[in-house]
Amino acid sequence: ALEEKYPYGDPKKGKYRIPEGEGTNRGLTKEQLKKIFEFSSDNWYHQMARDYFMLSYFFHGINLKDLSQLKKGQTDYVRSKTKFSTKKESNNKISSISKQMKHIAKILELPSELSYMWAKHTVGTNLARSNVNMRTIQEVFNHTDINTTIKYINSLKDEILL
């Protein structure tokens, strides 16, 4: 029932396949990540943005929307990206935290494009740079197909040699 309404899938079955774009993913170097890790500020908003970024990184790159919806004591979650929903949400808190991270990037002289997606990309970049087995990276990102992991790692804008 629900599967019949889902518009994405095999084009041979009348479904739509989202075209694959060029990789634009970027991760931080270990030195850049260390700058954020060691960052401390009396500005509550900057400190909160830094804390969210590091939490995102330590949770294998959980996105900010999912992070903001976690409840105390919660041990698992379903990514908002993969939930079936037609409801559009706008969250001013997420936007505010993202803006504060941009301020931190400026203070620390990091790339101005820095966003919370970089936390996930940094996890992948650092794992690949450390020659972690692709199957292990697949497990970290909870990808069901190893090809998804390979495409993801290959999309990272970096000089990663696999």
PDB file of C-alpha atoms in Angstrom:
ATOM      1  CA  ALA A   1       0.000   0.000   0.000  1.00  0.00           C
ATOM      2  CA  LEU A   2       2.523   2.592   1.140  1.00  0.00           C
ATOM      3  CA  GLU A   3       5.136   1.164  -1.224  1.00  0.00           C
ATOM      4  CA  GLU A   4       2.754   1.660  -4.163  1.00  0.00           C
ATOM      5  CA  LYS A   5       2.450   5.374  -3.351  1.00  0.00           C
ATOM      6  CA  TYR A   6       6.218   5.846  -2.976  1.00  0.00           C
ATOM      7  CA  PRO A   7       7.286   7.672  -6.176  1.00  0.00           C
ATOM      8  CA  TYR A   8      10.986   6.751  -6.202  1.00  0.00           C
ATOM      9  CA  GLY A   9      12.635   3.579  -7.398  1.00  0.00           C
ATOM     10  CA  ASP A  10      13.234   1.587 -10.542  1.00  0.00           C
ATOM     11  CA  PRO A  11      12.310   3.578 -13.686  1.00  0.00           C
ATOM     12  CA  LYS A  12      11.474   0.265 -15.396  1.00  0.00           C
ATOM     13  CA  LYS A  13       8.625  -0.045 -12.887  1.00  0.00           C
ATOM     14  CA  GLY A  14       7.325   3.460 -13.601  1.00  0.00           C
ATOM     15  CA  LYS A  15       9.167   5.014 -10.671  1.00  0.00           C
ATOM     16  CA  TYR A  16      11.368   8.102 -10.644  1.00  0.00           C
ATOM     17  CA  ARG A  17      15.096   7.822 -10.029  1.00  0.00           C
ATOM     18  CA  ILE A  18      16.759  10.978  -8.737  1.00  0.00           C
ATOM     19  CA  PRO A  19      19.693  11.858 -11.000  1.00  0.00           C
ATOM     20  CA  GLU A  20      23.110  11.591  -9.411  1.00  0.00           C
ATOM     21  CA  GLY A  21      24.989  14.852  -9.297  1.00  0.00           C
ATOM     22  CA  GLU A  22      28.640  15.662  -9.072  1.00  0.00           C
ATOM     23  CA  GLY A  23      30.114  15.226  -5.613  1.00  0.00           C
ATOM     24  CA  THR A  24      30.389  18.470  -3.683  1.00  0.00           C
ATOM     25  CA  ASN A  25      30.869  17.016  -0.237  1.00  0.00           C
ATOM     26  CA  ARG A  26      33.623  18.512   1.864  1.00  0.00           C
ATOM     27  CA  GLY A  27      35.108  17.455   5.150  1.00  0.00           C
ATOM     28  CA  LEU A  28      37.427  19.132   7.591  1.00  0.00           C
ATOM     29  CA  THR A  29      41.009  18.097   8.157  1.00  0.00           C
ATOM     30  CA  LYS A  30      41.907  16.730  11.573  1.00  0.00           C
ATOM     31  CA  GLU A  31      43.586  20.045  12.350  1.00  0.00           C
ATOM     32  CA  GLN A  32      40.451  22.014  11.432  1.00  0.00           C
ATOM     33  CA  LEU A  33      38.254  19.671  13.459  1.00  0.00           C
ATOM     34  CA  LYS A  34      40.630  20.101  16.405  1.00  0.00           C
ATOM     35  CA  LYS A  35      40.121  23.894  16.185  1.00  0.00           C
ATOM     36  CA  ILE A  36      36.376  23.405  16.597  1.00  0.00           C
ATOM     37  CA  PHE A  37      36.868  20.792  19.332  1.00  0.00           C
ATOM     38  CA  GLU A  38      39.088  23.161  21.332  1.00  0.00           C
ATOM     39  CA  PHE A  39      36.892  26.222  20.672  1.00  0.00           C
ATOM     40  CA  SER A  40      35.333  27.785  23.749  1.00  0.00           C
ATOM     41  CA  SER A  41      33.349  30.987  23.990  1.00  0.00           C
ATOM     42  CA  ASP A  42      31.547  33.081  26.570  1.00  0.00           C
ATOM     43  CA  ASN A  43      28.970  33.657  23.832  1.00  0.00           C
ATOM     44  CA  TRP A  44      26.275  31.114  24.702  1.00  0.00           C
ATOM     45  CA  TYR A  45      25.060  30.870  21.086  1.00  0.00           C
ATOM     46  CA  HIS A  46      28.547  30.188  19.715  1.00  0.00           C
ATOM     47  CA  GLN A  47      29.188  27.575  22.398  1.00  0.00           C
ATOM     48  CA  MET A  48      25.858  25.872  21.692  1.00  0.00           C
ATOM     49  CA  ALA A  49      26.572  25.800  17.940  1.00  0.00           C
ATOM     50  CA  ARG A  50      30.030  24.313  18.616  1.00  0.00           C
ATOM     51  CA  ASP A  51      28.559  21.699  20.968  1.00  0.00           C
ATOM     52  CA  TYR A  52      25.909  20.686  18.426  1.00  0.00           C
ATOM     53  CA  PHE A  53      28.561  20.381  15.709  1.00  0.00           C
ATOM     54  CA  MET A  54      30.779  18.150  17.844  1.00  0.00           C
ATOM     55  CA  LEU A  55      27.787  16.061  18.925  1.00  0.00           C
ATOM     56  CA  SER A  56      26.835  15.678  15.270  1.00  0.00           C
ATOM     57  CA  TYR A  57      30.387  14.559  14.485  1.00  0.00           C
ATOM     58  CA  PHE A  58      30.488  12.063  17.380  1.00  0.00           C
ATOM     59  CA  PHE A  59      27.098  10.687  16.299  1.00  0.00           C
ATOM     60  CA  HIS A  60      28.611   9.846  12.880  1.00  0.00           C
ATOM     61  CA  GLY A  61      27.285  12.992  11.224  1.00  0.00           C
ATOM     62  CA  ILE A  62      23.666  13.007  12.407  1.00  0.00           C
ATOM     63  CA  ASN A  63      21.995  15.965  10.708  1.00  0.00           C
ATOM     64  CA  LEU A  64      20.915  18.980  12.715  1.00  0.00           C
ATOM     65  CA  LYS A  65      17.181  18.361  12.263  1.00  0.00           C
ATOM     66  CA  ASP A  66      17.469  14.819  13.634  1.00  0.00           C
ATOM     67  CA  LEU A  67      19.752  16.003  16.429  1.00  0.00           C
ATOM     68  CA  SER A  68      17.260  18.684  17.474  1.00  0.00           C
ATOM     69  CA  GLN A  69      14.466  16.095  17.706  1.00  0.00           C
ATOM     70  CA  LEU A  70      16.284  13.669  20.024  1.00  0.00           C
ATOM     71  CA  LYS A  71      14.732  13.238  23.460  1.00  0.00           C
ATOM     72  CA  LYS A  72      16.502  12.523  26.750  1.00  0.00           C
ATOM     73  CA  GLY A  73      17.112   8.789  27.111  1.00  0.00           C
ATOM     74  CA  GLN A  74      16.389   8.051  23.448  1.00  0.00           C
ATOM     75  CA  THR A  75      18.643   5.262  22.165  1.00  0.00           C
ATOM     76  CA  ASP A  76      17.718   5.135  18.477  1.00  0.00           C
ATOM     77  CA  TYR A  77      16.092   7.258  15.803  1.00  0.00           C
ATOM     78  CA  VAL A  78      14.809   7.191  12.231  1.00  0.00           C
ATOM     79  CA  ARG A  79      16.397   9.805   9.995  1.00  0.00           C
ATOM     80  CA  SER A  80      13.955  12.540   9.017  1.00  0.00           C
ATOM     81  CA  LYS A  81      15.349  12.262   5.494  1.00  0.00           C
ATOM     82  CA  THR A  82      14.084   8.684   5.182  1.00  0.00           C
ATOM     83  CA  LYS A  83      10.701   9.061   6.924  1.00  0.00           C
ATOM     84  CA  PHE A  84       7.684   9.089   4.636  1.00  0.00           C
ATOM     85  CA  SER A  85       6.176  12.494   5.195  1.00  0.00           C
ATOM     86  CA  THR A  86       4.627  15.238   3.134  1.00  0.00           C
ATOM     87  CA  LYS A  87       4.740  17.727   6.019  1.00  0.00           C
ATOM     88  CA  LYS A  88       7.197  20.576   5.462  1.00  0.00           C
ATOM     89  CA  GLU A  89       8.844  21.867   8.595  1.00  0.00           C
ATOM     90  CA  SER A  90      10.662  25.104   9.224  1.00  0.00           C
ATOM     91  CA  ASN A  91      12.725  25.288  12.344  1.00  0.00           C
ATOM     92  CA  ASN A  92      14.076  28.679  13.383  1.00  0.00           C
ATOM     93  CA  LYS A  93      16.245  27.042  16.053  1.00  0.00           C
ATOM     94  CA  ILE A  94      18.087  25.025  13.411  1.00  0.00           C
ATOM     95  CA  SER A  95      18.587  28.108  11.264  1.00  0.00           C
ATOM     96  CA  SER A  96      19.899  30.101  14.227  1.00  0.00           C
ATOM     97  CA  ILE A  97      22.348  27.387  15.269  1.00  0.00           C
ATOM     98  CA  SER A  98      23.586  27.072  11.679  1.00  0.00           C
ATOM     99  CA  LYS A  99      24.217  30.820  11.521  1.00  0.00           C
ATOM    100  CA  GLN A 100      26.228  30.648  14.743  1.00  0.00           C
ATOM    101  CA  MET A 101      28.391  27.905  13.248  1.00  0.00           C
ATOM    102  CA  LYS A 102      29.140  30.250  10.335  1.00  0.00           C
ATOM    103  CA  HIS A 103      30.324  32.837  12.902  1.00  0.00           C
ATOM    104  CA  ILE A 104      32.588  30.226  14.487  1.00  0.00           C
ATOM    105  CA  ALA A 105      34.007  29.329  11.062  1.00  0.00           C
ATOM    106  CA  LYS A 106      34.914  32.981  10.567  1.00  0.00           C
ATOM    107  CA  ILE A 107      36.481  33.271  14.051  1.00  0.00           C
ATOM    108  CA  LEU A 108      38.551  30.109  13.504  1.00  0.00           C
ATOM    109  CA  GLU A 109      39.403  31.035   9.892  1.00  0.00           C
ATOM    110  CA  LEU A 110      37.723  27.889   8.540  1.00  0.00           C
ATOM    111  CA  PRO A 111      35.961  27.690   5.161  1.00  0.00           C
ATOM    112  CA  SER A 112      32.960  30.032   5.088  1.00  0.00           C
ATOM    113  CA  GLU A 113      30.771  27.271   3.610  1.00  0.00           C
ATOM    114  CA  LEU A 114      31.058  25.254   6.849  1.00  0.00           C
ATOM    115  CA  SER A 115      27.744  23.654   7.762  1.00  0.00           C
ATOM    116  CA  TYR A 116      26.564  20.766   9.899  1.00  0.00           C
ATOM    117  CA  MET A 117      26.721  18.445   6.877  1.00  0.00           C
ATOM    118  CA  TRP A 118      30.480  18.873   7.154  1.00  0.00           C
ATOM    119  CA  ALA A 119      30.359  16.896  10.418  1.00  0.00           C
ATOM    120  CA  LYS A 120      29.230  13.810   8.493  1.00  0.00           C
ATOM    121  CA  HIS A 121      31.630  14.487   5.639  1.00  0.00           C
ATOM    122  CA  THR A 122      34.462  14.890   8.152  1.00  0.00           C
ATOM    123  CA  VAL A 123      33.657  11.499   9.688  1.00  0.00           C
ATOM    124  CA  GLY A 124      33.847   9.898   6.221  1.00  0.00           C
ATOM    125  CA  THR A 125      36.964  11.844   5.245  1.00  0.00           C
ATOM    126  CA  ASN A 126      38.839  10.944   8.421  1.00  0.00           C
ATOM    127  CA  LEU A 127      37.840   7.286   8.239  1.00  0.00           C
ATOM    128  CA  ALA A 128      38.955   7.050   4.602  1.00  0.00           C
ATOM    129  CA  ARG A 129      42.221   8.910   5.307  1.00  0.00           C
ATOM    130  CA  SER A 130      42.887   6.465   8.128  1.00  0.00           C
ATOM    131  CA  ASN A 131      42.457   3.551   5.698  1.00  0.00           C
ATOM    132  CA  VAL A 132      39.426   2.195   7.554  1.00  0.00           C
ATOM    133  CA  ASN A 133      37.880  -0.740   5.698  1.00  0.00           C
ATOM    134  CA  MET A 134      34.993   0.294   3.413  1.00  0.00           C
ATOM    135  CA  ARG A 135      32.664  -2.246   5.108  1.00  0.00           C
ATOM    136  CA  THR A 136      33.339  -0.587   8.453  1.00  0.00           C
ATOM    137  CA  ILE A 137      32.535   2.830   6.976  1.00  0.00           C
ATOM    138  CA  GLN A 138      29.355   1.283   5.540  1.00  0.00           C
ATOM    139  CA  GLU A 139      28.358   0.173   9.048  1.00  0.00           C
ATOM    140  CA  VAL A 140      29.180   3.575  10.572  1.00  0.00           C
ATOM    141  CA  PHE A 141      26.845   5.306   8.095  1.00  0.00           C
ATOM    142  CA  ASN A 142      24.271   2.505   8.237  1.00  0.00           C
ATOM    143  CA  HIS A 143      24.249   2.141   4.452  1.00  0.00           C
ATOM    144  CA  THR A 144      22.475  -1.020   3.299  1.00  0.00           C
ATOM    145  CA  ASP A 145      24.480  -1.176   0.065  1.00  0.00           C
ATOM    146  CA  ILE A 146      28.286  -0.974  -0.070  1.00  0.00           C
ATOM    147  CA  ASN A 147      28.005   0.890  -3.382  1.00  0.00           C
ATOM    148  CA  THR A 148      26.289   3.771  -1.561  1.00  0.00           C
ATOM    149  CA  THR A 149      29.295   4.002   0.751  1.00  0.00           C
ATOM    150  CA  ILE A 150      31.774   3.819  -2.119  1.00  0.00           C
ATOM    151  CA  LYS A 151      29.936   6.580  -4.022  1.00  0.00           C
ATOM    152  CA  TYR A 152      29.745   8.669  -0.875  1.00  0.00           C
ATOM    153  CA  ILE A 153      33.461   8.370  -0.078  1.00  0.00           C
ATOM    154  CA  ASN A 154      34.359   9.036  -3.730  1.00  0.00           C
ATOM    155  CA  SER A 155      32.190  12.178  -3.687  1.00  0.00           C
ATOM    156  CA  LEU A 156      34.173  13.795  -0.903  1.00  0.00           C
ATOM    157  CA  LYS A 157      36.115  16.745  -2.279  1.00  0.00           C
ATOM    158  CA  ASP A 158      39.506  15.736  -1.089  1.00  0.00           C
ATOM    159  CA  GLU A 159      42.669  14.035  -2.116  1.00  0.00           C
ATOM    160  CA  ILE A 160      41.665  10.829  -0.329  1.00  0.00           C
ATOM    161  CA  LEU A 161      43.526   7.903  -1.792  1.00  0.00           C
ATOM    162  CA  LEU A 162      41.575   4.684  -1.367  1.00  0.00           C
TER     163      LEU A 162
END
